[in-house]
């Protein structure tokens, strides 16, 4: 059993299991997770409705059981509302706002083709998000404790705008609960600042939280940006013992070292300068023009080093940021849709990877644990980044259901596969948490398998060459050390693809 499991990279080949029963239990759970993973089937084509089988599958996964309701939703799914919606909008017509996000979360997203979000900024986070955010934050802490990490003094959290809109502010509420803070609402139910949860109620110390906002979050949620800043200041100012309030502990340490005011020492909400987006870690990785991983940390700090205090105005605050980064033990971001995984787009490693690298540098090389809060279904689950990359690799990149769905789209499908490979390299560069077998199996599936290599090369030679070059880059950067025969085969494939590309370009 151990040999079989290790052949598919689900266990180490040795040493021999000392507790086979526990290991088999663990394997069973790992297999179930793979079996139940939902994966996107190809790309969405505007104006094309899903066929009957796909509709049935979607409604099954959404948990629709009442036949009338099913029929109603099936009707909505089988009629195109998107092209008419766009045409209406282009004609200057009004498009009603509607909830966005996965059908799996709420069938209220149907029909699609409406304005993605109607939200009331005064009611975010919602009451449900506050309760669920506390549960999810506790789940993160429990997982880190189970991994032997104890209670972290500081968690670095990435907040996105769209995620918070789709979940009524779930991730915002998680950040607040880690600090032991709750939002307050006035008699009209409108957001009115933050209040401390008493330590006795919280039952643990207040965890320090350094927050990285996406540019979109900053643009969409100024009230919540201030709420988070106010939460950190409130916690830092509370007259509580430092060992039960890590925000205060770190703020006092900053004041002792640098002087200044509590307003400055308690800055915990960071993002871009006004008008700027992203950490540029993704562009560096895309260009391949970096030598040392610390350059990625530099990019992150230089782009995302602007603090948003209770005034809401961004200001570069390098000293506070580097002091708090040096205390981070956990970095964390939520996933809110099965459409996008951490290896689907480059934005996840750009910011979560970027801050993880910046933490490692601030801690003199000691790595923080990186977790993903999977909020896509059910009660949610916390995975290490490594587990998440493994899961996405197995259920997507190595899964014929996923890649055949993409290859139907031809050129763009191969580009999506290339993106998965490049983003995987981005995670190695920023976190070093990608297992070498991931690269080996990607190489096997897309390059060493000659039939597949010929197929993707015919559809998109440029992206195919990039896949090969990324795999070679991963060996150059020591994220993976294949045997010499594999490396030779990769190099030969790379050269053949480059030749083909030149031929293609000359002919064009
Ligand atoms: C956001 O919603 O904040 C976001 C979405 C996609 C990429 C980056 C950020
Ligand atoms: Mg981009």
Short mmCIF file of C-alpha atoms and ligand atoms in Angstrom, two decimals:
data_model
loop_
_atom_site.label_atom_id
_atom_site.label_comp_id
_atom_site.label_asym_id
_atom_site.label_seq_id
_atom_site.Cartn_x
_atom_site.Cartn_y
_atom_site.Cartn_z
CA UNK A 1 0.00 0.00 0.00
CA UNK A 2 2.78 2.43 0.93
CA UNK A 3 4.59 1.60 -2.32
CA UNK A 4 1.42 2.19 -4.36
CA UNK A 5 0.74 5.46 -2.58
CA UNK A 6 4.29 6.64 -3.07
CA UNK A 7 4.15 5.78 -6.79
CA UNK A 8 1.46 8.45 -7.16
CA UNK A 9 3.16 10.90 -4.77
CA UNK A 10 0.58 10.48 -2.02
CA UNK A 11 3.15 9.15 0.47
CA UNK A 12 6.87 8.93 0.96
CA UNK A 13 8.47 5.66 -0.16
CA UNK A 14 10.37 5.38 3.11
CA UNK A 15 10.78 5.04 6.03
CA UNK A 16 8.21 2.25 6.35
CA UNK A 17 4.97 3.39 7.99
CA UNK A 18 5.01 2.85 11.74
CA UNK A 19 1.25 3.32 12.08
CA UNK A 20 -0.26 1.85 8.89
CA UNK A 21 -3.84 2.18 10.12
CA UNK A 22 -3.49 5.93 10.65
CA UNK A 23 -1.69 6.31 7.33
CA UNK A 24 -4.42 4.44 5.48
CA UNK A 25 -7.04 6.66 7.12
CA UNK A 26 -5.10 9.69 5.97
CA UNK A 27 -4.83 8.28 2.44
CA UNK A 28 -8.56 7.57 2.37
CA UNK A 29 -9.28 11.19 3.30
CA UNK A 30 -6.81 12.43 0.66
CA UNK A 31 -8.48 10.32 -2.03
CA UNK A 32 -11.93 11.54 -1.06
CA UNK A 33 -10.75 15.15 -1.23
CA UNK A 34 -9.49 14.54 -4.77
CA UNK A 35 -12.67 12.75 -5.76
CA UNK A 36 -14.92 15.53 -4.45
CA UNK A 37 -12.86 18.40 -5.85
CA UNK A 38 -14.83 20.45 -8.33
CA UNK A 39 -13.03 21.71 -11.38
CA UNK A 40 -14.00 24.17 -14.05
CA UNK A 41 -14.82 22.54 -17.33
CA UNK A 42 -13.15 24.62 -20.05
CA UNK A 43 -13.58 28.34 -20.48
CA UNK A 44 -16.79 30.28 -20.51
CA UNK A 45 -17.84 31.43 -23.94
CA UNK A 46 -20.13 34.42 -23.89
CA UNK A 47 -23.54 33.59 -25.29
CA UNK A 48 -23.02 29.82 -25.08
CA UNK A 49 -25.27 28.09 -22.55
CA UNK A 50 -24.25 24.88 -20.79
CA UNK A 51 -25.64 21.65 -22.23
CA UNK A 52 -28.15 19.50 -20.34
CA UNK A 53 -25.51 17.29 -18.70
CA UNK A 54 -23.49 20.29 -17.52
CA UNK A 55 -26.65 21.98 -16.19
CA UNK A 56 -27.65 18.89 -14.25
CA UNK A 57 -24.17 18.65 -12.76
CA UNK A 58 -24.16 22.32 -11.73
CA UNK A 59 -27.56 22.10 -10.08
CA UNK A 60 -26.56 18.89 -8.32
CA UNK A 61 -23.47 20.53 -6.90
CA UNK A 62 -25.50 23.58 -5.92
CA UNK A 63 -27.65 21.21 -3.85
CA UNK A 64 -30.93 21.99 -5.59
CA UNK A 65 -33.34 19.17 -4.76
CA UNK A 66 -36.85 20.59 -5.14
CA UNK A 67 -38.07 19.64 -8.68
CA UNK A 68 -39.98 22.89 -9.40
CA UNK A 69 -37.00 24.99 -8.32
CA UNK A 70 -34.85 22.80 -10.43
CA UNK A 71 -36.88 23.30 -13.44
CA UNK A 72 -36.92 27.06 -12.88
CA UNK A 73 -33.12 27.27 -12.53
CA UNK A 74 -32.58 24.93 -15.46
CA UNK A 75 -34.66 27.29 -17.59
CA UNK A 76 -32.53 30.26 -16.47
CA UNK A 77 -29.35 28.34 -17.21
CA UNK A 78 -30.46 27.21 -20.64
CA UNK A 79 -31.31 30.69 -21.92
CA UNK A 80 -28.59 33.17 -22.84
CA UNK A 81 -29.03 36.39 -20.87
CA UNK A 82 -25.46 37.56 -21.35
CA UNK A 83 -25.27 38.80 -24.94
CA UNK A 84 -28.68 40.53 -24.65
CA UNK A 85 -27.47 42.09 -21.38
CA UNK A 86 -24.30 43.43 -22.96
CA UNK A 87 -26.16 44.78 -25.98
CA UNK A 88 -28.67 46.45 -23.67
CA UNK A 89 -25.84 48.01 -21.64
CA UNK A 90 -24.12 49.22 -24.82
CA UNK A 91 -27.41 50.80 -25.82
CA UNK A 92 -27.26 52.73 -22.56
CA UNK A 93 -29.92 50.57 -20.90
CA UNK A 94 -30.10 49.81 -17.19
CA UNK A 95 -28.77 46.45 -16.03
CA UNK A 96 -30.09 45.32 -12.68
CA UNK A 97 -27.46 44.53 -10.07
CA UNK A 98 -27.42 41.00 -8.73
CA UNK A 99 -25.26 38.89 -6.44
CA UNK A 100 -22.13 37.52 -8.09
CA UNK A 101 -19.94 34.51 -7.54
CA UNK A 102 -20.32 30.76 -7.82
CA UNK A 103 -23.65 29.14 -8.42
CA UNK A 104 -22.52 26.70 -5.74
CA UNK A 105 -22.75 29.44 -3.13
CA UNK A 106 -26.04 30.92 -4.17
CA UNK A 107 -28.45 30.24 -6.99
CA UNK A 108 -29.43 33.92 -6.76
CA UNK A 109 -26.64 34.63 -9.26
CA UNK A 110 -29.05 33.36 -11.96
CA UNK A 111 -29.73 34.55 -14.53
CA UNK A 112 -26.19 35.63 -15.36
CA UNK A 113 -25.69 38.64 -17.60
CA UNK A 114 -26.68 41.16 -14.96
CA UNK A 115 -24.49 43.65 -13.11
CA UNK A 116 -22.27 41.56 -10.89
CA UNK A 117 -22.76 43.22 -7.55
CA UNK A 118 -25.20 45.29 -5.72
CA UNK A 119 -23.85 45.90 -2.27
CA UNK A 120 -24.47 48.30 0.50
CA UNK A 121 -21.11 49.44 1.91
CA UNK A 122 -22.76 50.30 5.23
CA UNK A 123 -23.75 46.68 5.86
CA UNK A 124 -20.43 44.96 5.29
CA UNK A 125 -19.41 42.69 6.99
CA UNK A 126 -22.89 41.25 7.40
CA UNK A 127 -24.07 39.56 10.58
CA UNK A 128 -23.58 36.17 8.92
CA UNK A 129 -20.07 37.12 7.77
CA UNK A 130 -19.16 38.15 11.32
CA UNK A 131 -20.23 34.75 12.67
CA UNK A 132 -18.71 32.75 9.85
CA UNK A 133 -15.55 34.87 9.86
CA UNK A 134 -14.98 33.93 13.49
CA UNK A 135 -15.41 30.24 12.65
CA UNK A 136 -13.01 30.44 9.71
CA UNK A 137 -10.41 32.37 11.70
CA UNK A 138 -10.62 29.80 14.50
CA UNK A 139 -10.23 27.04 11.91
CA UNK A 140 -7.03 28.68 10.64
CA UNK A 141 -5.63 28.93 14.18
CA UNK A 142 -6.62 25.30 14.89
CA UNK A 143 -4.89 24.07 11.75
CA UNK A 144 -1.69 25.95 12.55
CA UNK A 145 -1.75 24.59 16.10
CA UNK A 146 -2.35 21.05 14.78
CA UNK A 147 0.69 21.52 12.51
CA UNK A 148 2.74 22.21 15.63
CA UNK A 149 2.91 25.96 15.18
CA UNK A 150 1.10 26.99 18.38
CA UNK A 151 -0.76 30.30 18.43
CA UNK A 152 0.85 32.68 15.91
CA UNK A 153 1.72 36.14 17.22
CA UNK A 154 1.04 37.63 13.81
CA UNK A 155 -0.93 36.55 10.76
CA UNK A 156 -0.39 38.30 7.41
CA UNK A 157 -3.62 38.32 5.47
CA UNK A 158 -4.39 39.26 1.87
CA UNK A 159 -7.79 40.85 1.31
CA UNK A 160 -9.40 41.13 -2.10
CA UNK A 161 -12.35 43.27 -3.03
CA UNK A 162 -14.36 40.79 -5.07
CA UNK A 163 -14.03 38.05 -2.44
CA UNK A 164 -15.43 40.32 0.20
CA UNK A 165 -18.32 41.42 -1.99
CA UNK A 166 -19.24 37.83 -2.80
CA UNK A 167 -19.07 36.73 0.83
CA UNK A 168 -20.59 39.85 2.44
CA UNK A 169 -17.21 40.65 3.96
CA UNK A 170 -16.22 37.19 5.23
CA UNK A 171 -12.43 37.72 5.03
CA UNK A 172 -12.75 41.17 6.67
CA UNK A 173 -14.57 39.53 9.55
CA UNK A 174 -11.86 36.88 9.82
CA UNK A 175 -9.18 39.56 10.16
CA UNK A 176 -11.25 41.34 12.81
CA UNK A 177 -11.85 38.15 14.79
CA UNK A 178 -8.14 37.28 14.83
CA UNK A 179 -7.59 40.66 16.51
CA UNK A 180 -10.54 40.04 18.81
CA UNK A 181 -12.58 42.88 17.35
CA UNK A 182 -16.16 43.09 16.10
CA UNK A 183 -17.78 45.70 13.88
CA UNK A 184 -20.38 47.92 15.52
CA UNK A 185 -23.62 48.98 13.91
CA UNK A 186 -25.81 51.96 14.78
CA UNK A 187 -29.55 51.86 15.37
CA UNK A 188 -30.12 51.95 11.60
CA UNK A 189 -27.90 48.89 11.23
CA UNK A 190 -25.19 50.94 9.57
CA UNK A 191 -21.50 50.24 10.12
CA UNK A 192 -20.26 52.46 12.93
CA UNK A 193 -16.72 51.52 13.85
CA UNK A 194 -15.12 48.72 15.80
CA UNK A 195 -15.38 47.38 19.31
CA UNK A 196 -13.11 45.05 21.29
CA UNK A 197 -14.29 41.58 22.21
CA UNK A 198 -13.30 41.12 25.88
CA UNK A 199 -10.32 38.80 26.32
CA UNK A 200 -12.41 36.50 28.54
CA UNK A 201 -14.93 36.05 25.73
CA UNK A 202 -12.22 35.62 23.12
CA UNK A 203 -10.54 32.91 25.20
CA UNK A 204 -7.12 33.47 23.65
CA UNK A 205 -4.71 36.37 23.11
CA UNK A 206 -5.44 38.92 20.40
CA UNK A 207 -3.48 37.91 17.33
CA UNK A 208 -1.69 40.67 15.45
CA UNK A 209 -2.79 40.92 11.82
CA UNK A 210 -0.95 42.70 9.04
CA UNK A 211 -3.32 43.18 6.14
CA UNK A 212 -2.45 43.59 2.48
CA UNK A 213 -5.22 45.10 0.44
CA UNK A 214 -5.63 44.61 -3.27
CA UNK A 215 -6.04 47.82 -5.21
CA UNK A 216 -9.61 46.77 -5.94
CA UNK A 217 -10.40 46.38 -2.22
CA UNK A 218 -9.01 49.85 -1.57
CA UNK A 219 -11.09 51.32 -4.37
CA UNK A 220 -14.34 49.59 -3.43
CA UNK A 221 -14.24 49.46 0.35
CA UNK A 222 -12.89 52.67 1.94
CA UNK A 223 -15.17 52.31 4.98
CA UNK A 224 -13.90 48.81 5.65
CA UNK A 225 -10.30 49.93 5.13
CA UNK A 226 -10.82 52.43 7.95
CA UNK A 227 -12.64 49.83 10.03
CA UNK A 228 -9.62 47.52 9.89
CA UNK A 229 -7.23 50.36 10.72
CA UNK A 230 -9.44 51.37 13.63
CA UNK A 231 -9.56 47.77 14.87
CA UNK A 232 -5.77 47.55 15.00
CA UNK A 233 -5.46 50.91 16.76
CA UNK A 234 -8.15 49.98 19.28
CA UNK A 235 -6.44 46.67 20.08
CA UNK A 236 -2.97 48.25 20.30
CA UNK A 237 -4.27 50.90 22.68
CA UNK A 238 -6.09 48.49 25.02
CA UNK A 239 -4.56 48.38 28.48
CA UNK A 240 -4.04 44.63 28.43
CA UNK A 241 -1.01 42.47 29.23
CA UNK A 242 1.31 42.22 26.21
CA UNK A 243 1.33 38.42 26.32
CA UNK A 244 -2.46 38.43 25.84
CA UNK A 245 -2.49 41.10 23.16
CA UNK A 246 0.16 40.68 20.46
CA UNK A 247 -0.89 43.83 18.60
CA UNK A 248 -0.13 45.86 21.71
CA UNK A 249 3.03 43.88 22.34
CA UNK A 250 4.39 44.68 18.87
CA UNK A 251 3.21 48.28 18.89
CA UNK A 252 4.89 48.92 22.25
CA UNK A 253 8.09 47.31 20.94
CA UNK A 254 7.96 49.63 17.94
CA UNK A 255 7.49 52.68 20.17
CA UNK A 256 10.37 51.61 22.42
CA UNK A 257 12.67 51.28 19.43
CA UNK A 258 11.54 54.13 17.20
CA UNK A 259 9.52 56.51 19.35
CA UNK A 260 6.59 58.21 17.61
CA UNK A 261 2.88 57.81 18.24
CA UNK A 262 0.58 54.86 18.85
CA UNK A 263 -1.31 55.86 15.68
CA UNK A 264 1.82 55.07 13.73
CA UNK A 265 2.93 52.01 15.70
CA UNK A 266 -0.50 50.42 15.23
CA UNK A 267 -0.60 50.73 11.42
CA UNK A 268 -1.55 47.31 10.10
CA UNK A 269 -3.42 47.92 6.86
CA UNK A 270 -1.08 48.13 3.89
CA UNK A 271 -1.60 48.44 0.18
CA UNK A 272 -0.52 50.23 -2.95
CA UNK A 273 -0.14 53.95 -3.41
CA UNK A 274 -3.28 55.65 -4.69
CA UNK A 275 -4.04 54.59 -8.23
CA UNK A 276 -1.58 51.67 -8.25
CA UNK A 277 -2.43 47.96 -8.33
CA UNK A 278 -0.54 44.76 -7.68
CA UNK A 279 2.83 43.92 -6.14
CA UNK A 280 4.74 43.50 -9.44
CA UNK A 281 6.03 40.18 -8.16
CA UNK A 282 4.02 38.56 -10.94
CA UNK A 283 5.62 40.73 -13.63
CA UNK A 284 9.09 39.94 -12.32
CA UNK A 285 8.37 36.23 -12.34
CA UNK A 286 6.79 36.48 -15.80
CA UNK A 287 9.88 38.20 -17.18
CA UNK A 288 12.24 35.75 -15.49
CA UNK A 289 14.65 38.66 -15.03
CA UNK A 290 15.44 38.22 -11.38
CA UNK A 291 18.37 36.52 -9.72
CA UNK A 292 17.65 36.36 -6.04
CA UNK A 293 14.29 35.68 -4.37
CA UNK A 294 14.88 38.74 -2.19
CA UNK A 295 14.25 40.86 -5.28
CA UNK A 296 10.67 39.58 -5.12
CA UNK A 297 10.45 40.66 -1.49
CA UNK A 298 11.74 44.11 -2.51
CA UNK A 299 9.11 44.41 -5.23
CA UNK A 300 6.37 43.50 -2.76
CA UNK A 301 7.50 45.99 -0.09
CA UNK A 302 8.07 48.78 -2.55
CA UNK A 303 4.60 48.38 -4.12
CA UNK A 304 2.56 47.39 -1.09
CA UNK A 305 4.36 49.41 1.59
CA UNK A 306 1.73 52.14 1.92
CA UNK A 307 -0.14 52.19 5.22
CA UNK A 308 -3.81 53.09 5.43
CA UNK A 309 -4.51 54.49 8.90
CA UNK A 310 -7.74 55.71 10.44
CA UNK A 311 -7.53 58.82 8.25
CA UNK A 312 -7.75 56.59 5.17
CA UNK A 313 -4.86 58.35 3.41
CA UNK A 314 -2.00 56.08 2.27
CA UNK A 315 1.51 56.88 3.40
CA UNK A 316 4.71 54.91 2.98
CA UNK A 317 5.62 53.41 6.35
CA UNK A 318 8.63 51.17 5.84
CA UNK A 319 9.76 50.96 9.46
CA UNK A 320 6.41 49.79 10.83
CA UNK A 321 5.97 47.33 7.98
CA UNK A 322 9.38 45.70 8.37
CA UNK A 323 8.96 45.49 12.15
CA UNK A 324 5.58 43.76 11.91
CA UNK A 325 6.68 41.50 9.03
CA UNK A 326 9.44 40.19 11.28
CA UNK A 327 6.76 38.91 13.70
CA UNK A 328 4.62 37.08 11.11
CA UNK A 329 4.32 33.31 11.59
CA UNK A 330 1.40 32.63 9.26
CA UNK A 331 0.43 34.08 5.89
CA UNK A 332 -3.08 33.49 4.64
CA UNK A 333 -5.63 34.16 1.94
CA UNK A 334 -9.10 32.87 1.15
CA UNK A 335 -10.25 31.26 -2.08
CA UNK A 336 -13.86 31.98 -2.87
CA UNK A 337 -14.61 30.38 -6.21
CA UNK A 338 -13.86 27.06 -7.85
CA UNK A 339 -13.32 28.97 -11.07
CA UNK A 340 -10.03 30.37 -9.83
CA UNK A 341 -7.37 28.41 -8.00
CA UNK A 342 -4.08 29.70 -6.65
CA UNK A 343 -2.42 28.36 -9.80
CA UNK A 344 -5.02 29.72 -12.24
CA UNK A 345 -4.10 33.40 -12.14
CA UNK A 346 -0.87 35.15 -11.16
CA UNK A 347 -2.48 37.45 -8.60
CA UNK A 348 -2.41 34.96 -5.74
CA UNK A 349 1.34 34.43 -5.75
CA UNK A 350 1.82 38.11 -6.57
CA UNK A 351 0.53 39.24 -3.19
CA UNK A 352 0.29 36.21 -0.89
CA UNK A 353 3.54 34.88 -2.31
CA UNK A 354 5.06 38.36 -2.27
CA UNK A 355 4.27 38.99 1.38
CA UNK A 356 5.45 35.50 2.31
CA UNK A 357 8.80 36.25 0.70
CA UNK A 358 8.99 39.63 2.43
CA UNK A 359 8.29 37.94 5.77
CA UNK A 360 11.03 35.41 5.17
CA UNK A 361 13.51 38.17 4.49
CA UNK A 362 12.37 40.22 7.49
CA UNK A 363 12.85 37.10 9.65
CA UNK A 364 16.38 36.48 8.42
CA UNK A 365 15.41 33.49 6.28
CA UNK A 366 12.87 31.81 8.59
CA UNK A 367 9.78 30.90 6.58
CA UNK A 368 6.20 31.57 7.68
CA UNK A 369 3.57 28.85 7.24
CA UNK A 370 1.35 29.64 4.24
CA UNK A 371 -2.32 28.66 4.35
CA UNK A 372 -5.27 28.90 2.01
CA UNK A 373 -8.78 29.14 3.40
CA UNK A 374 -10.93 27.30 0.88
CA UNK A 375 -14.35 28.93 1.17
CA UNK A 376 -15.71 27.52 -2.06
CA UNK A 377 -18.02 24.91 -0.56
CA UNK A 378 -19.56 23.65 2.61
CA UNK A 379 -18.04 24.75 5.89
CA UNK A 380 -14.71 25.64 4.33
CA UNK A 381 -11.31 24.01 4.75
CA UNK A 382 -7.82 25.23 5.55
CA UNK A 383 -4.95 23.81 3.52
CA UNK A 384 -1.26 24.53 3.51
CA UNK A 385 -0.19 26.18 0.28
CA UNK A 386 1.68 23.02 -0.58
CA UNK A 387 -1.49 20.94 -0.16
CA UNK A 388 -3.45 23.42 -2.25
CA UNK A 389 -0.92 23.33 -5.10
CA UNK A 390 -0.88 19.52 -4.93
CA UNK A 391 -4.67 19.41 -5.05
CA UNK A 392 -4.93 21.81 -7.98
CA UNK A 393 -2.18 20.01 -9.85
CA UNK A 394 -3.85 16.62 -9.42
CA UNK A 395 -7.42 17.68 -10.09
CA UNK A 396 -6.62 20.17 -12.85
CA UNK A 397 -3.26 20.19 -14.61
CA UNK A 398 -2.83 16.41 -14.52
CA UNK A 399 -6.51 15.65 -14.98
CA UNK A 400 -7.71 14.90 -18.54
CA UNK A 401 -11.14 16.27 -17.66
CA UNK A 402 -9.57 19.68 -17.01
CA UNK A 403 -7.06 19.85 -19.83
CA UNK A 404 -9.32 18.33 -22.47
CA UNK A 405 -11.93 20.92 -21.53
CA UNK A 406 -9.34 23.62 -22.15
CA UNK A 407 -7.82 22.11 -25.27
CA UNK A 408 -11.24 22.32 -26.90
CA UNK A 409 -10.60 26.08 -26.93
CA UNK A 410 -7.39 25.59 -28.90
CA UNK A 411 -4.86 28.41 -28.65
CA UNK A 412 -6.32 29.98 -25.50
CA UNK A 413 -6.64 26.60 -23.79
CA UNK A 414 -2.90 25.96 -24.11
CA UNK A 415 -2.26 29.44 -22.77
CA UNK A 416 -4.31 28.56 -19.68
CA UNK A 417 -2.24 25.43 -19.17
CA UNK A 418 0.95 27.46 -19.55
CA UNK A 419 -0.39 29.90 -16.95
CA UNK A 420 -0.81 27.02 -14.50
CA UNK A 421 2.81 26.00 -15.02
CA UNK A 422 4.13 29.56 -14.78
CA UNK A 423 2.08 30.30 -11.65
CA UNK A 424 3.41 27.11 -10.07
CA UNK A 425 6.91 28.48 -10.63
CA UNK A 426 5.72 31.73 -9.04
CA UNK A 427 4.82 29.80 -5.87
CA UNK A 428 8.22 28.13 -5.79
CA UNK A 429 9.93 31.48 -6.20
CA UNK A 430 7.94 33.16 -3.45
CA UNK A 431 7.37 30.32 -0.96
CA UNK A 432 9.50 27.31 -1.96
CA UNK A 433 6.50 25.18 -1.05
CA UNK A 434 5.97 23.33 -4.31
CA UNK A 435 6.86 19.63 -4.19
CA UNK A 436 9.32 18.52 -6.87
CA UNK A 437 6.93 15.78 -8.10
CA UNK A 438 4.61 18.52 -9.32
CA UNK A 439 7.18 19.60 -11.91
CA UNK A 440 8.05 16.03 -12.80
CA UNK A 441 4.41 15.17 -13.53
CA UNK A 442 3.78 18.40 -15.44
CA UNK A 443 6.82 17.59 -17.57
CA UNK A 444 5.59 14.04 -18.07
CA UNK A 445 2.09 15.12 -19.09
CA UNK A 446 2.83 18.03 -21.42
CA UNK A 447 6.38 17.59 -22.69
CA UNK A 448 7.70 14.06 -22.34
CA UNK A 449 4.45 12.62 -23.70
CA UNK A 450 5.16 13.14 -27.39
CA UNK A 451 1.58 12.92 -28.53
CA UNK A 452 0.47 15.63 -26.10
CA UNK A 453 3.48 17.77 -26.91
CA UNK A 454 2.63 17.61 -30.62
CA UNK A 455 -1.01 18.47 -29.87
CA UNK A 456 -0.31 21.54 -27.79
CA UNK A 457 2.49 22.65 -30.11
CA UNK A 458 0.08 22.59 -33.03
CA UNK A 459 -2.50 24.65 -31.12
CA UNK A 460 -0.17 27.20 -29.58
CA UNK A 461 3.57 26.82 -30.17
CA UNK A 462 4.48 29.93 -28.20
CA UNK A 463 2.73 28.82 -25.01
CA UNK A 464 4.06 25.30 -25.49
CA UNK A 465 7.63 26.58 -25.69
CA UNK A 466 6.95 28.63 -22.58
CA UNK A 467 5.78 25.54 -20.68
CA UNK A 468 9.05 23.81 -21.51
CA UNK A 469 11.11 26.86 -20.65
CA UNK A 470 9.36 27.26 -17.30
CA UNK A 471 10.10 23.64 -16.43
CA UNK A 472 13.75 24.17 -17.34
CA UNK A 473 13.78 27.43 -15.36
CA UNK A 474 12.46 25.48 -12.36
CA UNK A 475 15.48 23.20 -12.58
CA UNK A 476 17.87 26.16 -13.05
CA UNK A 477 16.47 27.73 -9.90
CA UNK A 478 16.70 24.43 -8.02
CA UNK A 479 12.99 24.05 -7.37
CA UNK A 480 13.22 20.63 -8.94
CA UNK A 481 16.16 18.35 -9.82
CA UNK A 482 15.11 15.84 -12.48
CA UNK A 483 17.36 13.02 -13.60
CA UNK A 484 19.72 13.85 -16.50
CA UNK A 485 17.60 11.97 -19.06
CA UNK A 486 14.51 14.04 -18.19
CA UNK A 487 16.50 17.24 -18.38
CA UNK A 488 17.96 16.28 -21.75
CA UNK A 489 14.49 15.44 -23.05
CA UNK A 490 13.18 18.81 -21.84
CA UNK A 491 16.02 20.68 -23.50
CA UNK A 492 15.57 18.80 -26.78
CA UNK A 493 11.82 19.51 -26.69
CA UNK A 494 12.52 23.16 -25.98
CA UNK A 495 14.85 23.44 -28.95
CA UNK A 496 12.42 21.66 -31.27
CA UNK A 497 9.63 24.01 -30.17
CA UNK A 498 11.80 27.09 -30.66
CA UNK A 499 12.65 25.86 -34.17
CA UNK A 500 8.99 25.28 -34.89
CA UNK A 501 8.19 28.75 -33.56
CA UNK A 502 10.79 30.38 -35.80
CA UNK A 503 9.39 28.42 -38.72
CA UNK A 504 5.91 29.55 -37.83
CA UNK A 505 6.99 33.14 -37.50
CA UNK A 506 8.94 33.08 -40.77
CA UNK A 507 5.97 31.62 -42.56
CA UNK A 508 3.61 34.18 -41.06
C1 LIG B 1 -9.79 41.80 -6.07
O1 LIG B 1 -10.99 41.60 -6.15
O2 LIG B 1 -9.37 42.51 -5.17
C2 LIG B 1 -8.87 41.17 -7.03
C3 LIG B 1 -9.39 40.41 -8.07
C4 LIG B 1 -8.53 39.81 -8.98
C5 LIG B 1 -7.17 39.99 -8.86
C6 LIG B 1 -6.66 40.75 -7.83
C7 LIG B 1 -7.50 41.33 -6.91
MG1 LIG B 2 -2.00 40.59 -14.57
#
